[in-house]
Amino acid sequence: MFTKHTYDSGKPGPHLLITAGVHGDEFESISAIHRIQTWIQDEIVHGVVTLVPVVNEAAFLRGHRTADDGLDLARTCPGNIDGTVTEKTAHELSELICSADYYIDLHTGGTRISVAPLAGYVLHPNMEVLEPTRQMARAFNLPIIWGTDWRLEGRSLSIARDANVPAIYCEYLGGAQCSIDGINAYEDGCKNVMGWLDMIVHSQPEPLIEHFVEDPRPGAGHLQINNPAPFDGVFIASVSLGDSISAGEIYGTLTTMDGTKSVELIAETSGIVILLHTFPGVNTSDPLCVIMSEQG
Ligand SMILES: [Zn+2]
């Protein structure tokens, strides 16, 4: 269902899988993998790296988050070999994840959403998986590290969790752009993890981490259920990614298409704004704003 590239050092070492394009409209991730393809065979000294620049080719070709069956690949794992295009892709991705020793899944907010640069993971109940996962997230070296509820299902990380594969996902902006800073940060992050695993010769840079949050509450980390739009309309945010916000503060306004109704949207929790709906036209239940609670 997708093209994968495998680079073997010929020496013992781990199998690192890096995927992008689980959603078809997330371009920093895809471009970072394209760059890594140009140097990895010359640089790898231990183990095997598998790169998948676009997992969800059907979604990429239509310029959307999902393929035309409308299923979200990141909610469809482990998929079904006899199912729809997304279910088949989820099946193949899940098998590949189970073959890896470490896994990085690169995302962005896509066309309509922007997300603060972060490395996330599930708080695996097995410390022998959780501890290397934390170290990998630190090694990747984005400003926010966010460990959340391990019980979320259907994700690439759910498959990794069940296979005891240390795994992180990363986010870097989105909003229908392809940020050069994002491509650089993702390429550097993958290098940092490969260096941490002794797969390439690489010295670790100074840490850029500003927030380290672990939030085990049920549903924490589910980016699509926070502050859903109460009705269709035009959303104007009054906060920016990375802002601190307190419960009770206004994070934006939503106005109906005909302009007859407008509401101020109030934050129910305090923390850091890590996701905003940047495309102003929103539909009922679209996620408008995610606030990362700092106390965890
Ligand atoms: Zn995504």
mmCIF file of C-alpha atoms and ligand atoms in Angstrom:
data_model
loop_
_atom_site.group_PDB
_atom_site.id
_atom_site.type_symbol
_atom_site.label_atom_id
_atom_site.label_comp_id
_atom_site.label_asym_id
_atom_site.label_seq_id
_atom_site.Cartn_x
_atom_site.Cartn_y
_atom_site.Cartn_z
ATOM 1 C CA MET A 1 0.000 0.000 0.000
ATOM 2 C CA PHE A 2 3.043 2.285 0.414
ATOM 3 C CA THR A 3 6.702 2.593 -0.561
ATOM 4 C CA LYS A 4 9.282 1.898 2.117
ATOM 5 C CA HIS A 5 13.039 2.334 1.903
ATOM 6 C CA THR A 6 15.348 0.134 3.995
ATOM 7 C CA TYR A 7 18.979 0.983 4.756
ATOM 8 C CA ASP A 8 21.108 -1.771 6.311
ATOM 9 C CA SER A 9 24.492 -0.997 7.860
ATOM 10 C CA GLY A 10 25.471 -4.672 7.656
ATOM 11 C CA LYS A 11 26.382 -4.419 11.367
ATOM 12 C CA PRO A 12 24.363 -5.472 14.420
ATOM 13 C CA GLY A 13 22.063 -2.865 15.899
ATOM 14 C CA PRO A 14 18.432 -1.886 16.264
ATOM 15 C CA HIS A 15 15.778 -1.578 13.578
ATOM 16 C CA LEU A 16 14.502 2.013 13.627
ATOM 17 C CA LEU A 17 11.290 2.761 11.722
ATOM 18 C CA ILE A 18 10.434 6.368 10.810
ATOM 19 C CA THR A 19 7.125 7.126 9.099
ATOM 20 C CA ALA A 20 5.481 10.270 7.723
ATOM 21 C CA GLY A 21 2.292 10.916 5.818
ATOM 22 C CA VAL A 22 -0.017 8.796 7.975
ATOM 23 C CA HIS A 23 -2.191 11.792 7.167
ATOM 24 C CA GLY A 24 -1.893 12.923 3.546
ATOM 25 C CA ASP A 25 -1.588 16.685 4.167
ATOM 26 C CA GLU A 26 1.373 16.850 6.581
ATOM 27 C CA PHE A 27 4.382 18.061 4.648
ATOM 28 C CA GLU A 28 7.192 18.941 7.093
ATOM 29 C CA SER A 29 7.315 15.258 8.044
ATOM 30 C CA ILE A 30 7.286 13.989 4.471
ATOM 31 C CA SER A 31 10.002 16.451 3.376
ATOM 32 C CA ALA A 32 12.222 15.584 6.349
ATOM 33 C CA ILE A 33 12.150 11.913 5.338
ATOM 34 C CA HIS A 34 12.926 12.851 1.728
ATOM 35 C CA ARG A 35 16.040 14.612 3.043
ATOM 36 C CA ILE A 36 17.111 11.688 5.241
ATOM 37 C CA GLN A 37 16.836 9.398 2.197
ATOM 38 C CA THR A 38 19.671 11.393 0.565
ATOM 39 C CA TRP A 39 22.327 10.675 3.239
ATOM 40 C CA ILE A 40 21.329 7.751 5.428
ATOM 41 C CA GLN A 41 22.982 4.970 3.394
ATOM 42 C CA ASP A 42 26.346 6.785 3.634
ATOM 43 C CA GLU A 43 25.995 7.523 7.357
ATOM 44 C CA ILE A 44 24.490 4.404 8.945
ATOM 45 C CA VAL A 45 27.057 2.415 10.971
ATOM 46 C CA HIS A 46 24.868 0.086 13.071
ATOM 47 C CA GLY A 47 21.470 -1.532 12.606
ATOM 48 C CA VAL A 48 18.760 -0.949 10.031
ATOM 49 C CA VAL A 49 16.664 2.138 9.266
ATOM 50 C CA THR A 50 13.331 1.880 7.454
ATOM 51 C CA LEU A 51 11.862 5.115 6.087
ATOM 52 C CA VAL A 52 8.307 5.575 4.811
ATOM 53 C CA PRO A 53 7.891 9.086 3.367
ATOM 54 C CA VAL A 54 4.131 8.732 2.748
ATOM 55 C CA VAL A 55 2.203 5.968 4.511
ATOM 56 C CA ASN A 56 -1.208 7.149 3.325
ATOM 57 C CA GLU A 57 -0.597 7.501 -0.401
ATOM 58 C CA ALA A 58 -4.319 7.576 -1.228
ATOM 59 C CA ALA A 59 -4.798 10.552 1.115
ATOM 60 C CA PHE A 60 -1.693 12.342 -0.207
ATOM 61 C CA LEU A 61 -2.902 12.037 -3.789
ATOM 62 C CA ARG A 62 -6.171 13.790 -2.912
ATOM 63 C CA GLY A 63 -4.409 16.416 -0.752
ATOM 64 C CA HIS A 64 -6.379 15.446 2.330
ATOM 65 C CA ARG A 65 -5.894 14.068 5.830
ATOM 66 C CA THR A 66 -7.739 10.872 4.857
ATOM 67 C CA ALA A 67 -8.356 8.700 1.801
ATOM 68 C CA ASP A 68 -11.772 8.802 0.147
ATOM 69 C CA ASP A 69 -13.228 6.166 2.489
ATOM 70 C CA GLY A 70 -13.115 8.946 5.110
ATOM 71 C CA LEU A 71 -11.422 6.755 7.743
ATOM 72 C CA ASP A 72 -8.655 8.334 9.824
ATOM 73 C CA LEU A 73 -5.634 6.037 9.445
ATOM 74 C CA ALA A 74 -4.486 7.090 12.922
ATOM 75 C CA ARG A 75 -7.722 5.663 14.368
ATOM 76 C CA THR A 76 -7.931 2.533 12.181
ATOM 77 C CA CYS A 77 -4.917 0.453 13.280
ATOM 78 C CA PRO A 78 -4.499 -2.545 13.283
ATOM 79 C CA GLY A 79 -6.692 -2.350 10.176
ATOM 80 C CA ASN A 80 -7.919 -5.169 7.985
ATOM 81 C CA ILE A 81 -6.122 -6.834 5.081
ATOM 82 C CA ASP A 82 -9.475 -7.306 3.289
ATOM 83 C CA GLY A 83 -10.913 -3.887 4.166
ATOM 84 C CA THR A 84 -11.064 -0.431 2.580
ATOM 85 C CA VAL A 85 -7.964 1.380 1.342
ATOM 86 C CA THR A 86 -7.347 2.908 4.789
ATOM 87 C CA GLU A 87 -7.938 -0.394 6.586
ATOM 88 C CA LYS A 88 -5.487 -2.157 4.260
ATOM 89 C CA THR A 89 -2.900 0.584 4.764
ATOM 90 C CA ALA A 90 -3.383 0.378 8.548
ATOM 91 C CA HIS A 91 -2.824 -3.380 8.401
ATOM 92 C CA GLU A 92 0.436 -3.018 6.461
ATOM 93 C CA LEU A 93 1.646 -0.199 8.729
ATOM 94 C CA SER A 94 0.829 -2.219 11.850
ATOM 95 C CA GLU A 95 2.850 -5.203 10.595
ATOM 96 C CA LEU A 96 5.795 -2.917 9.858
ATOM 97 C CA ILE A 97 5.645 -1.338 13.334
ATOM 98 C CA CYS A 98 5.733 -4.799 14.936
ATOM 99 C CA SER A 99 8.948 -5.551 13.002
ATOM 100 C CA ALA A 100 10.747 -2.504 14.488
ATOM 101 C CA ASP A 101 12.736 -2.042 17.713
ATOM 102 C CA TYR A 102 12.116 1.729 17.884
ATOM 103 C CA TYR A 103 9.516 3.822 16.097
ATOM 104 C CA ILE A 104 9.119 7.529 15.240
ATOM 105 C CA ASP A 105 5.841 8.695 13.634
ATOM 106 C CA LEU A 106 6.129 12.242 12.235
ATOM 107 C CA HIS A 107 2.985 14.381 11.969
ATOM 108 C CA THR A 108 1.882 18.025 11.691
ATOM 109 C CA GLY A 109 -1.480 19.698 12.133
ATOM 110 C CA GLY A 110 -2.183 19.273 8.409
ATOM 111 C CA THR A 111 -4.235 21.716 6.359
ATOM 112 C CA ARG A 112 -6.619 23.103 8.956
ATOM 113 C CA ILE A 113 -4.752 22.872 12.262
ATOM 114 C CA SER A 114 -1.392 24.006 13.645
ATOM 115 C CA VAL A 115 0.373 22.253 16.530
ATOM 116 C CA ALA A 116 3.244 23.474 18.725
ATOM 117 C CA PRO A 117 6.438 21.472 18.104
ATOM 118 C CA LEU A 118 6.325 18.492 20.448
ATOM 119 C CA ALA A 119 7.363 14.885 20.909
ATOM 120 C CA GLY A 120 4.597 12.763 22.416
ATOM 121 C CA TYR A 121 4.258 9.226 23.641
ATOM 122 C CA VAL A 122 1.962 7.014 25.676
ATOM 123 C CA LEU A 123 2.763 6.380 29.339
ATOM 124 C CA HIS A 124 3.448 2.689 28.796
ATOM 125 C CA PRO A 125 2.558 0.606 31.868
ATOM 126 C CA ASN A 126 5.783 -1.377 31.423
ATOM 127 C CA MET A 127 8.719 0.702 32.714
ATOM 128 C CA GLU A 128 11.118 -1.268 30.514
ATOM 129 C CA VAL A 129 9.323 0.242 27.512
ATOM 130 C CA LEU A 130 8.487 3.630 29.050
ATOM 131 C CA GLU A 131 12.026 4.554 30.084
ATOM 132 C CA PRO A 132 13.654 4.170 26.628
ATOM 133 C CA THR A 133 10.574 5.907 25.166
ATOM 134 C CA ARG A 134 11.206 8.915 27.436
ATOM 135 C CA GLN A 135 14.873 8.916 26.480
ATOM 136 C CA MET A 136 14.003 8.814 22.782
ATOM 137 C CA ALA A 137 11.593 11.756 23.200
ATOM 138 C CA ARG A 138 14.329 13.719 24.996
ATOM 139 C CA ALA A 139 16.892 12.793 22.357
ATOM 140 C CA PHE A 140 14.606 14.034 19.546
ATOM 141 C CA ASN A 141 14.905 17.473 21.192
ATOM 142 C CA LEU A 142 11.738 19.467 20.445
ATOM 143 C CA PRO A 143 10.585 22.172 22.909
ATOM 144 C CA ILE A 144 7.686 20.158 24.387
ATOM 145 C CA ILE A 145 7.639 16.564 25.607
ATOM 146 C CA TRP A 146 4.155 15.237 26.334
ATOM 147 C CA GLY A 147 3.498 11.794 27.762
ATOM 148 C CA THR A 148 -0.215 10.923 27.874
ATOM 149 C CA ASP A 149 -2.855 8.244 28.485
ATOM 150 C CA TRP A 150 -1.706 4.848 27.232
ATOM 151 C CA ARG A 151 -5.233 3.550 26.579
ATOM 152 C CA LEU A 152 -5.963 5.387 23.294
ATOM 153 C CA GLU A 153 -6.739 2.884 20.527
ATOM 154 C CA GLY A 154 -6.369 2.763 16.756
ATOM 155 C CA ARG A 155 -3.132 4.764 16.606
ATOM 156 C CA SER A 156 0.212 3.747 15.201
ATOM 157 C CA LEU A 157 1.403 4.201 18.793
ATOM 158 C CA SER A 158 -1.299 1.804 20.044
ATOM 159 C CA ILE A 159 0.256 -0.910 17.857
ATOM 160 C CA ALA A 160 3.749 -0.052 19.113
ATOM 161 C CA ARG A 161 2.463 -0.112 22.712
ATOM 162 C CA ASP A 162 0.965 -3.588 22.302
ATOM 163 C CA ALA A 163 4.209 -4.831 20.685
ATOM 164 C CA ASN A 164 6.333 -3.222 23.463
ATOM 165 C CA VAL A 165 8.159 -1.085 20.871
ATOM 166 C CA PRO A 166 9.386 2.254 22.299
ATOM 167 C CA ALA A 167 7.641 4.838 20.111
ATOM 168 C CA ILE A 168 7.158 8.599 19.851
ATOM 169 C CA TYR A 169 5.032 10.773 17.605
ATOM 170 C CA CYS A 170 6.028 14.317 16.736
ATOM 171 C CA GLU A 171 4.076 17.411 15.742
ATOM 172 C CA TYR A 172 5.396 20.564 14.061
ATOM 173 C CA LEU A 173 2.971 23.302 12.998
ATOM 174 C CA GLY A 174 0.920 22.581 9.859
ATOM 175 C CA GLY A 175 -1.764 25.063 8.824
ATOM 176 C CA ALA A 176 -1.360 24.156 5.125
ATOM 177 C CA GLN A 177 2.274 25.313 5.175
ATOM 178 C CA CYS A 178 5.545 23.428 4.889
ATOM 179 C CA SER A 179 7.824 25.223 7.334
ATOM 180 C CA ILE A 180 11.561 24.999 6.582
ATOM 181 C CA ASP A 181 12.189 25.207 10.337
ATOM 182 C CA GLY A 182 9.940 22.180 10.731
ATOM 183 C CA ILE A 183 11.796 20.165 8.092
ATOM 184 C CA ASN A 184 15.115 21.084 9.742
ATOM 185 C CA ALA A 185 13.857 20.226 13.234
ATOM 186 C CA TYR A 186 12.516 16.854 12.082
ATOM 187 C CA GLU A 187 15.689 15.953 10.187
ATOM 188 C CA ASP A 188 17.775 16.980 13.220
ATOM 189 C CA GLY A 189 15.465 15.101 15.597
ATOM 190 C CA CYS A 190 15.791 11.874 13.617
ATOM 191 C CA LYS A 191 19.583 12.333 13.538
ATOM 192 C CA ASN A 192 19.572 12.858 17.306
ATOM 193 C CA VAL A 193 17.648 9.610 17.862
ATOM 194 C CA MET A 194 19.931 7.704 15.475
ATOM 195 C CA GLY A 195 22.923 9.148 17.337
ATOM 196 C CA TRP A 196 21.403 8.165 20.701
ATOM 197 C CA LEU A 197 21.006 4.607 19.332
ATOM 198 C CA ASP A 198 24.631 4.591 17.983
ATOM 199 C CA MET A 199 23.291 4.042 14.466
ATOM 200 C CA ILE A 200 25.177 7.057 13.072
ATOM 201 C CA VAL A 201 28.144 9.040 14.373
ATOM 202 C CA HIS A 202 26.525 12.161 15.797
ATOM 203 C CA SER A 203 27.085 14.308 18.865
ATOM 204 C CA GLN A 204 23.945 15.408 20.696
ATOM 205 C CA PRO A 205 23.128 19.141 20.566
ATOM 206 C CA GLU A 206 22.280 21.319 23.567
ATOM 207 C CA PRO A 207 18.798 20.455 24.903
ATOM 208 C CA LEU A 208 15.979 22.653 23.539
ATOM 209 C CA ILE A 209 13.332 21.167 25.846
ATOM 210 C CA GLU A 210 11.180 23.796 27.609
ATOM 211 C CA HIS A 211 8.264 21.706 28.910
ATOM 212 C CA PHE A 212 8.308 18.103 30.099
ATOM 213 C CA VAL A 213 4.742 17.030 30.938
ATOM 214 C CA GLU A 214 3.354 13.598 31.740
ATOM 215 C CA ASP A 215 -0.446 13.548 32.032
ATOM 216 C CA PRO A 216 -1.939 10.094 32.726
ATOM 217 C CA ARG A 217 -5.593 11.263 32.861
ATOM 218 C CA PRO A 218 -7.966 9.240 30.659
ATOM 219 C CA GLY A 219 -8.211 10.807 27.191
ATOM 220 C CA ALA A 220 -5.152 13.053 27.661
ATOM 221 C CA GLY A 221 -3.349 13.226 24.341
ATOM 222 C CA HIS A 222 -6.522 12.870 22.272
ATOM 223 C CA LEU A 223 -6.065 16.039 20.208
ATOM 224 C CA GLN A 224 -9.400 15.791 18.400
ATOM 225 C CA ILE A 225 -11.775 16.013 21.382
ATOM 226 C CA ASN A 226 -10.586 19.218 23.048
ATOM 227 C CA ASN A 227 -12.715 22.369 22.928
ATOM 228 C CA PRO A 228 -14.911 21.206 20.035
ATOM 229 C CA ALA A 229 -16.685 23.859 17.959
ATOM 230 C CA PRO A 230 -20.262 24.178 19.296
ATOM 231 C CA PHE A 231 -21.627 25.039 15.829
ATOM 232 C CA ASP A 232 -20.527 25.683 12.221
ATOM 233 C CA GLY A 233 -18.970 29.108 11.782
ATOM 234 C CA VAL A 234 -15.952 31.381 11.541
ATOM 235 C CA PHE A 235 -13.361 30.857 14.296
ATOM 236 C CA ILE A 236 -11.008 33.696 15.212
ATOM 237 C CA ALA A 237 -8.410 32.703 17.814
ATOM 238 C CA SER A 238 -7.295 35.316 20.340
ATOM 239 C CA VAL A 239 -4.310 33.277 21.549
ATOM 240 C CA SER A 240 -1.220 31.915 19.796
ATOM 241 C CA LEU A 241 0.574 28.584 19.976
ATOM 242 C CA GLY A 242 2.811 28.474 23.043
ATOM 243 C CA ASP A 243 0.794 31.080 25.008
ATOM 244 C CA SER A 244 0.010 30.440 28.664
ATOM 245 C CA ILE A 245 -3.730 30.605 29.333
ATOM 246 C CA SER A 246 -5.765 30.357 32.539
ATOM 247 C CA ALA A 247 -9.142 28.711 33.038
ATOM 248 C CA GLY A 248 -11.856 31.304 32.396
ATOM 249 C CA GLU A 249 -9.879 33.270 29.803
ATOM 250 C CA ILE A 250 -11.195 33.743 26.262
ATOM 251 C CA TYR A 251 -9.304 31.815 23.578
ATOM 252 C CA GLY A 252 -11.348 32.960 20.582
ATOM 253 C CA THR A 253 -14.709 33.793 19.089
ATOM 254 C CA LEU A 254 -17.025 31.767 16.875
ATOM 255 C CA THR A 255 -19.636 33.409 14.646
ATOM 256 C CA THR A 256 -22.329 31.717 12.582
ATOM 257 C CA MET A 257 -22.207 31.965 8.781
ATOM 258 C CA ASP A 258 -25.102 34.450 8.722
ATOM 259 C CA GLY A 259 -23.488 36.605 11.425
ATOM 260 C CA THR A 260 -26.518 36.542 13.728
ATOM 261 C CA LYS A 261 -24.841 34.674 16.585
ATOM 262 C CA SER A 262 -21.361 35.066 18.030
ATOM 263 C CA VAL A 263 -19.908 33.487 21.163
ATOM 264 C CA GLU A 264 -16.724 34.022 23.126
ATOM 265 C CA LEU A 265 -14.990 30.708 23.744
ATOM 266 C CA ILE A 266 -13.718 30.219 27.283
ATOM 267 C CA ALA A 267 -10.814 27.993 28.352
ATOM 268 C CA GLU A 268 -11.957 25.424 30.910
ATOM 269 C CA THR A 269 -8.422 24.520 31.981
ATOM 270 C CA SER A 270 -5.114 26.321 32.500
ATOM 271 C CA GLY A 271 -1.909 25.548 30.644
ATOM 272 C CA ILE A 272 -0.050 26.070 27.380
ATOM 273 C CA VAL A 273 -1.848 26.396 24.023
ATOM 274 C CA ILE A 274 -0.439 23.549 21.921
ATOM 275 C CA LEU A 275 -3.038 23.300 19.118
ATOM 276 C CA LEU A 276 -5.171 25.817 17.257
ATOM 277 C CA HIS A 277 -7.635 25.446 14.408
ATOM 278 C CA THR A 278 -5.971 27.831 11.933
ATOM 279 C CA PHE A 279 -8.432 27.427 9.041
ATOM 280 C CA PRO A 280 -11.128 29.921 10.027
ATOM 281 C CA GLY A 281 -14.094 27.981 8.649
ATOM 282 C CA VAL A 282 -15.008 25.299 11.178
ATOM 283 C CA ASN A 283 -17.690 22.651 11.481
ATOM 284 C CA THR A 284 -19.488 21.503 14.602
ATOM 285 C CA SER A 285 -17.173 19.408 16.816
ATOM 286 C CA ASP A 286 -13.928 20.394 15.046
ATOM 287 C CA PRO A 287 -11.152 20.778 17.667
ATOM 288 C CA LEU A 288 -10.510 24.516 18.105
ATOM 289 C CA CYS A 289 -7.850 24.678 20.812
ATOM 290 C CA VAL A 290 -5.870 22.196 22.919
ATOM 291 C CA ILE A 291 -4.438 23.343 26.233
ATOM 292 C CA MET A 292 -1.659 21.240 27.726
ATOM 293 C CA SER A 293 -1.981 21.151 31.495
ATOM 294 C CA GLU A 294 1.475 21.799 32.950
ATOM 295 C CA GLN A 295 1.047 20.054 36.283
ATOM 296 C CA GLY A 296 0.334 16.759 34.459
HETATM 297 ZN ZN ZN B 1 -1.183 13.513 11.489
#
